[in-house]
XYZ file of C-alpha atoms in Angstrom:
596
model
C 55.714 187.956 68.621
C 55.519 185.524 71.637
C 54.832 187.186 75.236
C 53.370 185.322 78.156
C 50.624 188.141 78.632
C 48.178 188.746 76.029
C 46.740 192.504 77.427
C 44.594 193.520 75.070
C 44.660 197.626 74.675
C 42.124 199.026 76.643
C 39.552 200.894 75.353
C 39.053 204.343 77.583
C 35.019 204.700 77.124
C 32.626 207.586 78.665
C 35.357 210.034 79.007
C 33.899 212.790 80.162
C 36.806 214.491 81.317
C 40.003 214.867 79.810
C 42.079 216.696 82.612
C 43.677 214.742 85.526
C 43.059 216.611 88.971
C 45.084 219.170 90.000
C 46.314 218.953 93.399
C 48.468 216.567 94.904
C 46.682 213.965 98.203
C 45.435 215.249 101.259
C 48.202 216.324 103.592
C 46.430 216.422 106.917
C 47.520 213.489 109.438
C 45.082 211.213 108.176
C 43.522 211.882 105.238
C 39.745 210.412 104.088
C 39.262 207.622 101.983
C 39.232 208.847 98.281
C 36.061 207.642 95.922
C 35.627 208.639 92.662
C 33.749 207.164 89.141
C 35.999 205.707 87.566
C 36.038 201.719 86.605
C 38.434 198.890 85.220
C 36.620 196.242 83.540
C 38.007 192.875 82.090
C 38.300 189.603 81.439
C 40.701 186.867 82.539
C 41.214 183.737 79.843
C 43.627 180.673 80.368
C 46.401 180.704 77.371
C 46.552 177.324 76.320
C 42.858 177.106 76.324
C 41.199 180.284 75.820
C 38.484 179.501 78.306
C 37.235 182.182 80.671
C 38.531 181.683 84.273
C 36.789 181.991 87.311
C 37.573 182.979 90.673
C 40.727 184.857 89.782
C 41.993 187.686 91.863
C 42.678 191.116 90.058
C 43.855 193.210 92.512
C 44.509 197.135 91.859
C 47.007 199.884 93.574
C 47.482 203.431 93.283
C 48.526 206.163 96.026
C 45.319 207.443 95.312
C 44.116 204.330 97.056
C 46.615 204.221 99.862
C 48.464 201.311 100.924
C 45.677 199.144 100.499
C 44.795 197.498 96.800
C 41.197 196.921 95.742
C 40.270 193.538 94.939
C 37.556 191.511 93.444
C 37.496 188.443 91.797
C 35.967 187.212 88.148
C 33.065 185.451 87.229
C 31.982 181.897 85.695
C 32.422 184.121 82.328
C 35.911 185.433 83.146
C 34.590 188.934 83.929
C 35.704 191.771 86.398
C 34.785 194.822 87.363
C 36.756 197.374 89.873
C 34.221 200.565 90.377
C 34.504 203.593 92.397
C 38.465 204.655 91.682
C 39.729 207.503 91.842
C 42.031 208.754 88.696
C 45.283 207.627 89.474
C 47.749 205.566 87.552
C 47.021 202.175 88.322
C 49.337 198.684 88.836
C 47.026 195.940 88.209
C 47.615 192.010 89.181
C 45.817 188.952 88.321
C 46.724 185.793 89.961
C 44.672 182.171 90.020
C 46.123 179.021 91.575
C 48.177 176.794 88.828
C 49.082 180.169 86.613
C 51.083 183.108 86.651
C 50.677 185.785 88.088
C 50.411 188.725 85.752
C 50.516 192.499 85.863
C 48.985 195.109 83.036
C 51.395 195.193 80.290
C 53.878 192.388 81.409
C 55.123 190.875 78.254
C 57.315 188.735 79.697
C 59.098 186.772 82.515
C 59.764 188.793 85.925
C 59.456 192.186 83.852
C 57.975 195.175 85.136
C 54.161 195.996 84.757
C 53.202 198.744 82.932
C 50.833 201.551 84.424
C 47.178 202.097 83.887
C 46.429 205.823 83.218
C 42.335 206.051 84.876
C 41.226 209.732 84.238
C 38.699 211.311 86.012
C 35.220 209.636 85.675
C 36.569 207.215 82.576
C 35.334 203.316 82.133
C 38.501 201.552 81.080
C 37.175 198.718 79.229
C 38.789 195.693 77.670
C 41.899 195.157 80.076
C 41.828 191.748 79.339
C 44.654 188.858 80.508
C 45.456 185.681 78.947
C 47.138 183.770 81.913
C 49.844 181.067 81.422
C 49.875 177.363 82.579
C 52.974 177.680 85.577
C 55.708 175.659 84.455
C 56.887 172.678 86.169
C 60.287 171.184 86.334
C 60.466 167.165 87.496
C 63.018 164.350 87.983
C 64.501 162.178 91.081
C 67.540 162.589 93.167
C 69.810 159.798 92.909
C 72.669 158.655 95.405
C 76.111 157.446 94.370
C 74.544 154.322 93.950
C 72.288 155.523 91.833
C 69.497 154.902 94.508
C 66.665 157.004 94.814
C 66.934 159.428 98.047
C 63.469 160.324 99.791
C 63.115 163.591 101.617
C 65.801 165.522 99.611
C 64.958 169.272 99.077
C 65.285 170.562 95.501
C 64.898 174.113 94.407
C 65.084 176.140 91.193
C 67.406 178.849 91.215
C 68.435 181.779 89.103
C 71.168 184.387 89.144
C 70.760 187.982 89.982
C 72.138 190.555 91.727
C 71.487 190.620 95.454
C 72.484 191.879 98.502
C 75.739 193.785 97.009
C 76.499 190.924 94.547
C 75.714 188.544 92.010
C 74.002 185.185 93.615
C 72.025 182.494 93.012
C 68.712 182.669 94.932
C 65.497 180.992 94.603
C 62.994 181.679 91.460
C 59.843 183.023 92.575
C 56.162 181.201 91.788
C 54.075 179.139 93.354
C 55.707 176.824 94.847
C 59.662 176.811 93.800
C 60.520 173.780 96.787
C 59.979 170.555 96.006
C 60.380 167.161 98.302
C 61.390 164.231 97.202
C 59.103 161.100 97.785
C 60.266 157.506 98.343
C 61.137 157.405 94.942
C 63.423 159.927 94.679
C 60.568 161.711 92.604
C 60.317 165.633 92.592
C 58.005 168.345 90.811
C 59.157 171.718 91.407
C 55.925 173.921 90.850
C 55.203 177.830 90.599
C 57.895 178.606 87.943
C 57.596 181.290 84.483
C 60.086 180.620 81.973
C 63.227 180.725 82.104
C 66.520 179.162 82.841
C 67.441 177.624 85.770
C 70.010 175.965 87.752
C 68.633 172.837 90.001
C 70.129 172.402 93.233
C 69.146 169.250 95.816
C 70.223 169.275 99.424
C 70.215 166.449 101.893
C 70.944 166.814 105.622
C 71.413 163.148 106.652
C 74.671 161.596 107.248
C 76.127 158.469 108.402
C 79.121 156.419 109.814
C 81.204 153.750 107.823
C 84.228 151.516 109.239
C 86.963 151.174 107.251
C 89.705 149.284 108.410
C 88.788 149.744 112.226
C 88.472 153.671 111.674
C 84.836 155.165 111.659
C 84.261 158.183 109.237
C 81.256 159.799 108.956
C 79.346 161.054 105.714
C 76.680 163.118 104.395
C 75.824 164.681 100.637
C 77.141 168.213 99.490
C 74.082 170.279 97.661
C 74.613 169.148 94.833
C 73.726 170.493 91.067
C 72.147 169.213 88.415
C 73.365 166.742 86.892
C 76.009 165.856 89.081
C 78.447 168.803 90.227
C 79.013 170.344 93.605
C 80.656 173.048 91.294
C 78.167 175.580 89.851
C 80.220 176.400 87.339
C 79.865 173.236 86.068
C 76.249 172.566 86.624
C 74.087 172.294 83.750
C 71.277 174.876 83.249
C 67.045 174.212 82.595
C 65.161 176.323 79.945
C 61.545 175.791 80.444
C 58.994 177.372 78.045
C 55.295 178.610 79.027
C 53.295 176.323 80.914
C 55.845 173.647 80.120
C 56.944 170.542 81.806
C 60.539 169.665 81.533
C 60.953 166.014 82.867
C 63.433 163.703 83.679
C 65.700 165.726 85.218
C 67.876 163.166 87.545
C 69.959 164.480 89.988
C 72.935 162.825 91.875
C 74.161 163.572 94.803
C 77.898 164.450 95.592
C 79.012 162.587 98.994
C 81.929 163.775 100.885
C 83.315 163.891 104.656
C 81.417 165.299 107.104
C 83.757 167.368 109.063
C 83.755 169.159 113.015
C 83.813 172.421 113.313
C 85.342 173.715 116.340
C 86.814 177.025 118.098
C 86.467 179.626 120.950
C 83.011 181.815 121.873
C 83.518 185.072 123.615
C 81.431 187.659 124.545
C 82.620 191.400 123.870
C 84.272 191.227 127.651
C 86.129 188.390 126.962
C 84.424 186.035 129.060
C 83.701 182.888 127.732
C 80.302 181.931 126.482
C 80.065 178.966 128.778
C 76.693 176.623 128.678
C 75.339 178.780 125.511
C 74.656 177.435 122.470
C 76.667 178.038 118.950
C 74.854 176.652 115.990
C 75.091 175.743 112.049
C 72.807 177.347 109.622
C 71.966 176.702 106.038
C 70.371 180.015 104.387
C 68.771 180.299 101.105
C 67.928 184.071 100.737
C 66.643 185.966 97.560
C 64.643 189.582 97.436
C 61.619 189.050 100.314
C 62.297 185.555 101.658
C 64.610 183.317 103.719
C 65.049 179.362 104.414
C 66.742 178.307 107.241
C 67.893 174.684 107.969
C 69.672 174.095 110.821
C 73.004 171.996 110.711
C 73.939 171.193 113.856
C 75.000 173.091 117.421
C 77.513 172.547 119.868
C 77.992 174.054 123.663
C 80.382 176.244 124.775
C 82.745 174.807 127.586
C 83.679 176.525 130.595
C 86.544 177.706 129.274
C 85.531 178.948 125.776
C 85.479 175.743 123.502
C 82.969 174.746 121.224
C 82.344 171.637 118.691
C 80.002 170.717 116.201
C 80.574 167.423 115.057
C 79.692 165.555 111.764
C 78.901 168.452 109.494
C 78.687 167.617 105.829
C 79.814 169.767 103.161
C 78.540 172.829 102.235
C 78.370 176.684 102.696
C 76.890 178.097 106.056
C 76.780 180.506 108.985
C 78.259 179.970 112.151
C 76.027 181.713 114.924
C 76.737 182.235 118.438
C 73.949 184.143 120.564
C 74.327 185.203 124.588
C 72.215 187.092 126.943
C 73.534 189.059 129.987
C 72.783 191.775 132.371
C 73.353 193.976 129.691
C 71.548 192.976 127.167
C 71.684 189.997 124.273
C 75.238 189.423 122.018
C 75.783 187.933 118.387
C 78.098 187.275 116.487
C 78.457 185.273 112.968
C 80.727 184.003 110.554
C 80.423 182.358 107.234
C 82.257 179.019 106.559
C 82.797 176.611 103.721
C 82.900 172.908 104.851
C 85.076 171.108 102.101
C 86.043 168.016 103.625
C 88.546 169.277 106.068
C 88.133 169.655 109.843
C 87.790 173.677 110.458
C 89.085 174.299 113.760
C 90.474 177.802 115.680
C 87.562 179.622 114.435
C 87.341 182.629 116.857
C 83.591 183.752 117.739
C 83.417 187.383 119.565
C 79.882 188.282 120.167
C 78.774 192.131 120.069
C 75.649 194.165 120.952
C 73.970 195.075 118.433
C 73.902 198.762 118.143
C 70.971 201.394 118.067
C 70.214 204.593 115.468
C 67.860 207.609 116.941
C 67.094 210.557 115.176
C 64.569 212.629 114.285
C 61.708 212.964 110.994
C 61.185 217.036 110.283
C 59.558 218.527 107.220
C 61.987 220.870 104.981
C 59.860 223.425 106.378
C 61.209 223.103 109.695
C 58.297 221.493 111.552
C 56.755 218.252 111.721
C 55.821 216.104 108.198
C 51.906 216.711 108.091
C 51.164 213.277 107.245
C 49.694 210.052 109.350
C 52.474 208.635 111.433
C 51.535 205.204 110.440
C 52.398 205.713 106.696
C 55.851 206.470 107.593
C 58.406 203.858 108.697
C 62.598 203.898 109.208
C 64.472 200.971 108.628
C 68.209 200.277 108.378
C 69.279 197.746 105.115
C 72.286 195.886 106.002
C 74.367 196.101 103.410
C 75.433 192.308 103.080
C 72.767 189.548 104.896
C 75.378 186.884 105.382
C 76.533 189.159 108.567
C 73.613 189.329 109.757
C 73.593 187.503 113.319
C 69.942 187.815 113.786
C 67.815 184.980 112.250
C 64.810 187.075 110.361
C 66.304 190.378 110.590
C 65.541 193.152 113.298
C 62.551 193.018 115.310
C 61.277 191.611 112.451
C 57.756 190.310 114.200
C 57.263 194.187 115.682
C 55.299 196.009 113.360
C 56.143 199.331 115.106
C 59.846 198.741 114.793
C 60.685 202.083 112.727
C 57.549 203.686 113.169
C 58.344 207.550 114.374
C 56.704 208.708 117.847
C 54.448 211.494 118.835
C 57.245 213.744 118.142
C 58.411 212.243 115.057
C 61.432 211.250 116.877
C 62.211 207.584 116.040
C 64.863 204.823 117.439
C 66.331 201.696 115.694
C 67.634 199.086 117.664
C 69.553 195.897 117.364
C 71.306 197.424 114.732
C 74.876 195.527 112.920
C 76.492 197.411 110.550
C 77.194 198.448 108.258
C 73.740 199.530 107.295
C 71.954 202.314 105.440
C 69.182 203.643 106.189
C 65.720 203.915 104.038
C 62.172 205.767 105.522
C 58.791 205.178 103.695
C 57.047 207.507 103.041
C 53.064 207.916 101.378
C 52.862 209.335 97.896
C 53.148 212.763 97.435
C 56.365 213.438 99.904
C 60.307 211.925 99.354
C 63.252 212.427 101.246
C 65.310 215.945 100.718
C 68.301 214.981 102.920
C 69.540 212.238 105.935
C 72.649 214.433 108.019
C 74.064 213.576 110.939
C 76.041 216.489 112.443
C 75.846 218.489 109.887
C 77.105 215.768 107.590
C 75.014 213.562 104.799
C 74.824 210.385 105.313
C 71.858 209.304 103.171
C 73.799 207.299 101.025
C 76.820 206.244 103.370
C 76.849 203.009 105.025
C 76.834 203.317 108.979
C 79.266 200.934 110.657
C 77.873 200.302 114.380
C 80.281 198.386 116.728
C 79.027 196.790 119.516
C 76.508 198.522 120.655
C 77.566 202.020 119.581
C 74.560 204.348 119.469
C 74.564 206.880 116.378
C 72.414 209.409 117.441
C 71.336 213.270 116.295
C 70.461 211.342 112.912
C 68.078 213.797 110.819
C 66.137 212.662 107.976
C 64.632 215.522 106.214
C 61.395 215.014 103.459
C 59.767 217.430 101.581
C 56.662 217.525 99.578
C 58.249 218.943 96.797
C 58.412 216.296 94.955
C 60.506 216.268 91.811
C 59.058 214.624 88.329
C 60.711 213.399 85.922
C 58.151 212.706 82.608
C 58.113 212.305 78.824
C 57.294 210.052 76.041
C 58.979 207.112 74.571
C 59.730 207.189 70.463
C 61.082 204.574 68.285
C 64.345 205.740 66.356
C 61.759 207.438 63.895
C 60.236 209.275 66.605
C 57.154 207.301 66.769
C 55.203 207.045 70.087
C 55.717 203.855 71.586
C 53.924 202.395 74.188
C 56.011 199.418 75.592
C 59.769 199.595 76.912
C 61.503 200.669 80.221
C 63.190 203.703 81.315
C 65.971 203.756 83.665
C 67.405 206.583 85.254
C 70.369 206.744 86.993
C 73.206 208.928 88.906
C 75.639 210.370 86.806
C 77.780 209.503 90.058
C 78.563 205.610 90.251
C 79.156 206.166 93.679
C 75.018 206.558 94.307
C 74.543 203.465 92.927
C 73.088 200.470 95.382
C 70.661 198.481 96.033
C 67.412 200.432 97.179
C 69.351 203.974 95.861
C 66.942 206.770 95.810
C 69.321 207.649 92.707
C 68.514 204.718 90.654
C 64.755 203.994 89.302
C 62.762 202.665 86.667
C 59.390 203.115 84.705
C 57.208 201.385 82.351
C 54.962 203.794 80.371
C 51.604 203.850 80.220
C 49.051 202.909 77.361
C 49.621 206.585 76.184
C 53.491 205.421 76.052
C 54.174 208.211 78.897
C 56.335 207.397 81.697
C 56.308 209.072 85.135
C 58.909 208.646 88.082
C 58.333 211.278 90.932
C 60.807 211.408 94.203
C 64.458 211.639 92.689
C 66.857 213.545 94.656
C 68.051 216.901 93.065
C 70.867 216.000 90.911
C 72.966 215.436 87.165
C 71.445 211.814 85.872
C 71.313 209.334 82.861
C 68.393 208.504 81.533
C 68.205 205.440 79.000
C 64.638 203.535 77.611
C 65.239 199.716 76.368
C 62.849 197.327 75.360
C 63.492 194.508 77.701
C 65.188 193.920 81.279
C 64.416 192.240 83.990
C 62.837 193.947 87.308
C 65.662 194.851 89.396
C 68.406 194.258 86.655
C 69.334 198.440 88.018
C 70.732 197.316 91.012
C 74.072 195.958 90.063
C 76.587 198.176 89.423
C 78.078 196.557 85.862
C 74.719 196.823 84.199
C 74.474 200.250 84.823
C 78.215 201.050 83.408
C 77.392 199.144 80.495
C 74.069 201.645 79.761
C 76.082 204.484 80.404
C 77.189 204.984 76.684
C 74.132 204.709 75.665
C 72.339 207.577 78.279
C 70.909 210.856 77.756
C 72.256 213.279 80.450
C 69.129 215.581 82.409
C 69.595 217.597 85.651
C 66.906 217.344 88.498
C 66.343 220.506 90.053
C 64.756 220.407 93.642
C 60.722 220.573 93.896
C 61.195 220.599 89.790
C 59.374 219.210 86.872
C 61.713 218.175 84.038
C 59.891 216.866 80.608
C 62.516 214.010 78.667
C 61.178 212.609 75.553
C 63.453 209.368 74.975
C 63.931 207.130 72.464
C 64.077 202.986 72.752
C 67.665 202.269 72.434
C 69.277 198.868 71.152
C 71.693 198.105 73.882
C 74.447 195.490 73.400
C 74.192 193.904 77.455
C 77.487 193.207 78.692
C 76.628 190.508 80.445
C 76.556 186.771 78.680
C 72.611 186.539 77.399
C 70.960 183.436 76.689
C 68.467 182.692 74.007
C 65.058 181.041 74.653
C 65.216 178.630 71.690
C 61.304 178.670 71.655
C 60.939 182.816 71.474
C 64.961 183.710 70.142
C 64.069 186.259 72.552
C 67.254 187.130 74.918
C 67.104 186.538 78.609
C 69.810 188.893 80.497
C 69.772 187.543 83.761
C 72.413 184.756 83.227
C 75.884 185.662 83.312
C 79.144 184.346 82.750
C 80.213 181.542 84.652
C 83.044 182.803 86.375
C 80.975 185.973 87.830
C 78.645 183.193 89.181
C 81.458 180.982 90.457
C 83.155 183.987 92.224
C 79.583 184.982 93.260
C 78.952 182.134 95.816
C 81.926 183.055 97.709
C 81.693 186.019 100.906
C-alpha cells in the first residue's frame, strides 16, 4: 500500500503512568503556562532518498499548550526532540522547503492528521516521517499564433466545496503561482498529488484596425489545453514528487468589451468624482488574489465606464465616503464579448452586530478575554464589497470588552456568526430576543444595527468518544469519523453540527463541543479534509450512519465500524496508487459551479 507519509508507529516508552489527568484547563482569566515530562522524539527522512533531513520544522499543538505550537527543528542526523509537554493529544507537522508538508498519520493528499495520544510523563519514541519530493507541474503559454506569451499567470486548481458551493480554487503548497518567462515557460511549484485543472490568465490587451474600425482585444483565462470552457478543459494527475512536463497552454482571445452604468449612493445621489473599479478574485479556504481590471469615474450625473475589458468573470466595486460614514456596493459580471451596459450600482453602509458573551451560569465566561473572538462569516464572498474582508488588519476586531460586551462592524449580510473560544468551553446557544439565531443567516441592510445579540457558552462540554472496528470488530487505528445533524438544515460551512476525527494510535477518536442534539455518525477510510461541508456528500453518507443523541454537558461512548461507502460524486483513480480521489466531480456540477 502506497501513502505519501511513511509514520512509523510510535513506540510509548517509560510509561510510568497510565491515567490521563483528571480535570479539565485552568479556568481563571489567564491561566499559567502548563509544563509537564512528557517528550516526542523522531526522525525526519526524504522519500525518494531515505536520507536524514536537516533543518526541518516539526511543530506540535494541543490545548494543553494554548494557542501557541512548540517547535524545534532536526538535526544533521534527521533527529527531533519536543520535551517538557504536557499530556494532551497532540497534532504534529513537519514541513522543509521543496517537500510536503506532513502531519502524524496523514496517509495521503490533503487528508486529515491523526492525533498523538502523550500520557502523563510518557517518551513517545519513533514518530518518524518520510517526506515527499513536492510535485511540479511545467509547460508554456502559447498565443493564437502559437507564440510564446511572457508574464502570463498560471495556477493549479482543484474543485471543492467553498463558500456555499462547489468551485474551483487554488491547490495549496508551496508555491501554486507560476509566471511565465520570455519563453512562455512556467513551473508551478508546491503541489501533492493529485488532479488538477490548469488555468493561465493574461491582462494585456490591444487595438487592431480592420477596415477603418479599431477593436480592441485581450485573452480570456484560458484552460488547459485550449478551452475557455471548464467543462471542456483537460485535467493533470501528478504522482509523488513528480514532474509532469510539457503542458502547453493556449490562450483564448476575444473582444474586450466596456462596461458601463449608473453609481448611487443609498440617498440617491450620484457618486460623482469616485471611483468604480474591475476586480479579478481567485479565493479558496484562507487566501485571496486580487488583480485589478480596470476603473472608471463616476460623472456628475451618475455615469460610469470602464473601457477595454477582456473577457472573463469579475466583480464590479463601487466604494464612497460621506459625512456619514463609507458605502459599497458590488456586483458580479461575466464579460463574454458583448458590451454590458445599464448596470445599476447602489452603494450601502455596511451594517453593525452588538451583543453580549455570558457564561450559562449567568455571569461572565471565566476565561482570558484574548482567547475569545466574534466574527461574522458571510455566507457567499463574491458579495462581499470589502477587499480583504472586515477590519481585516485589526486584530481586536471581535475581541469582547471589559464587560464581555462585543460590537461587529462593517457588517454585509447575510452573515452568521462564529465566536472562538479556548479548549475546554463551546457555545450552548446565540438568541436574539428570545429567538436562536446560531445557525440563521443575518441579513443586514444598509447599515441596520442588530443588536441585544446573546451568545451563550458553557463549560460543559459534550464528548462524543469510541473506537473504530473493521467489519470483524477489530480495532483499527486509521480512518475518519464524521458526525453530523440528523437535521440537513444544520448543515454549512463552519456548522458547529458537522465535525470530524481521526483516531489516535490507540484507534480512539475524540470530538468534544457538539451542540445537544439527534446526529449521524459514520467512520470511512478515506476523504478529503473538509469534504463535510457540502451538503450532497453528507446526504449520500446518510444511509450509511449510525444514529446517537448528544445530551447537554454529556459524555456519549460510540464504538463504530469503517464503512465502505459508494461516494456519489464522480471519483477518479490515481493510475499510479488505483487509489480513489473524491474531490473531482462531474462536469456539469463544476460547469454550473463557476456561475453566482
Amino acid at each position: 500500500m502506497l501513502a505519501i507519509a511513511l509514520v512509523v508507529a510510535a513506540q510509548i516508552v517509560n510509561a510510568q503512568s497510565q491515567q490521563t489527568p483528571s480535570g479539565g484547563p485552568p479556568r481563571d482569566a489567564r491561566p499559567p503556562a502548563v509544563t509537564g515530562m512528557a517528550a516526542i522524539r523522531g526522525r525526519i527522512f526524504a522519500a525518494d532518498t531515505g536520507r536524514p533531513l536537516r533543518r526541518a520544522r516539526v511543530a506540535v499543538s494541543a490545548p494543553e499548550l494554548g494557542p501557541e505550537p512548540r517547535q524545534t527543528s532536526t538535526n544533521v542526523d534527521g533527529r527531533y526532540e519536543i520535551r517538557d509537554l504536557p499530556a494532551g493529544r497532540y497534532s504534529v507537522t513537519v514541513t522543509r522547503a521543496g517537500y510536503l508538508q506532513l502531519r502524524y498519520g496523514q496517509r495521503r493528499p490533503l487528508e486529515q492528521g491523526k492525533p498523538l495520544q502523550v500520557l502523563d510523563k510518557q517518551a513517545i519514541e519513533n514518530v518518524n516521517f518520510s517526506l515527499p519530493r513536492m510535485s511540479v507541474i511545467t509547460g508554456r503559454v502559447l498565443d493564437e499564433m502559437n507564440e510564446p506569451v511572457a508574464g502570463a499567470q498560471v495556477l493549479a486548481m482543484r474543485s471543492m466545496y467553498f463558500e456555499g458551493r462547489r468551485r474551483l480554487v487554488p491547490a495549496t503548497g508551496g508555491g501554486p503561482a507560476g509566471l511565465t518567462d520570455d519563453a512562455g515557460q512556467f513551473r508551478v511549484l508546491g503541489l501533492p498529488p493529485g488532479t488538477y485543472y490548469l488555468r493561465a490568465t493574461m491582462r494585456d490587451t490591444w487595438t487592431v484596425s480592420e477596415n477603418g474600425v479599431e477593436q480592441t482585444y485581450g485573452y480570456a483565462p484560458s484552460y488547459y489545453p485550449n478551452t475557455t470552457n471548464i467543462g471542456d478543459a483537460r485535467r493533470l494527475t501528478v504522482g509523488i514528487g513528480q514532474e509532469a512536463s510539457n503542458n502547453d497552454i493556449a490562450l483564448i482571445p476575444g473582444r474586450a468589451v466596456s462596461v458601463s452604468g449608473t453609481a448611487f449612493d443609498s440617498h440617491g445621489r450620484p457618486l460623482a468624482g469616485q471611483s468604480v473599479s474591475l476586480t479579478q478574485e481567485t479565493r479558496g479556504p484562507g487566501m485571496g488574489m486580487f488583480m485589478s481590471a480596470g476603473s472608471g469615474n463616476v460623472k456628475p450625473d451618475g455615469t460610469f465606464t470602464i473601457k477595454s475589458v477582456p473577457p472573463g468573470e469579475f466583480k464590479l466595486m463601487a466604494r464612497a465616503s460621506g459625512e456619514r460614514g463609507t458605502e459599497a456596493a458590488t456586483l458580479p459580471i461575466l464579460v463574454n464579448g458583448v458590451d454590458l451596459d445599464n448596470i445599476s450600482l447602489v452603494t450601502s453602509s455596511g451594517g453593525s452586530i452588538t451583543g453580549q458573551i455570558v457564561a450559562d451560569t449567568g455571569g461572565a465566561p471565566a476565561v482570558a478575554r484574548d482567547r475569545v473572538r466574534v466574527m461574522a462569516r458571510l455566507a457567499d464572498g463574491d458579495y462581499d464589497p470589502r477587499m480583504g474582508g472586515p477590519a481585516a488588519a485589526s486584530p481586536d476586531y471581535g475581541r469582547p470588552k471589559d464587560d464581555w460586551t462585543f460590537a461587529l462592524t462593517d457588517v454585509y449580510g447575510p452573515v452568521r456568526l462564529r465566536i472562538t473560544l479556548p479548549d475546554g468551553w463551546m457555545v450552548k446557544t446565540i438568541v436574539q430576543n428570545d429567538r436562536e439565531i446560531a445557525e440563521a443567516p443575518l441579513e443586514l441592510r444598509n447599515g441596520e444595527e442588530s443588536s441585544n445579540v446573546q451568545i451563550v457558552v458553557t463549560n460543559r462540554v459534550t464528548t462524543l468518544t469510541g473506537q473504530l472496528a473493521d467489519d470483524k470488530g477489530a480495532p483499527l487505528t486509521d480512518g475518519t469519523v464524521i458526525v453530523f445533524s440528523s437535521d440537513a438544515q444544520k448543515w454549512a460551512e463552519d456548522s458547529r453540527f458537522v465535525r470530524s476525527a481521526r483516531p489516535d494510535q490507540q484507534g480512539q477518536y475524540q470530538i468534544r463541543g457538539l451542540p445537544a442534539g439527534e446526529y449521524l455518525a459514520v467512520a470511512i477510510d478515506y476523504v478529503q479534509e473538509g469534504m463535510w461541508n457540502d451538503p450532497e456528500f453528507l446526504e449520500s453518507l446518510r444511509r450509511y450512519a449510525q444514529r446517537v443523541t448528544i445530551s447537554e454537558g454529556n459524555g456519549v461512548s460510540l464504538a463504530l465500524k469503517l464503512t465502505a461507502v459508494e461516494n456519489q460524486t464522480t471519483v477518479i483513480r490515481e493510475p499510479s496508487t488505483g487509489r480513489i480521489d473524491t474531490s473531482e466531480v462531474s462536469k456539469n456540477v463544476i460547469r454550473n459551479a463557476l456561475r453566482p
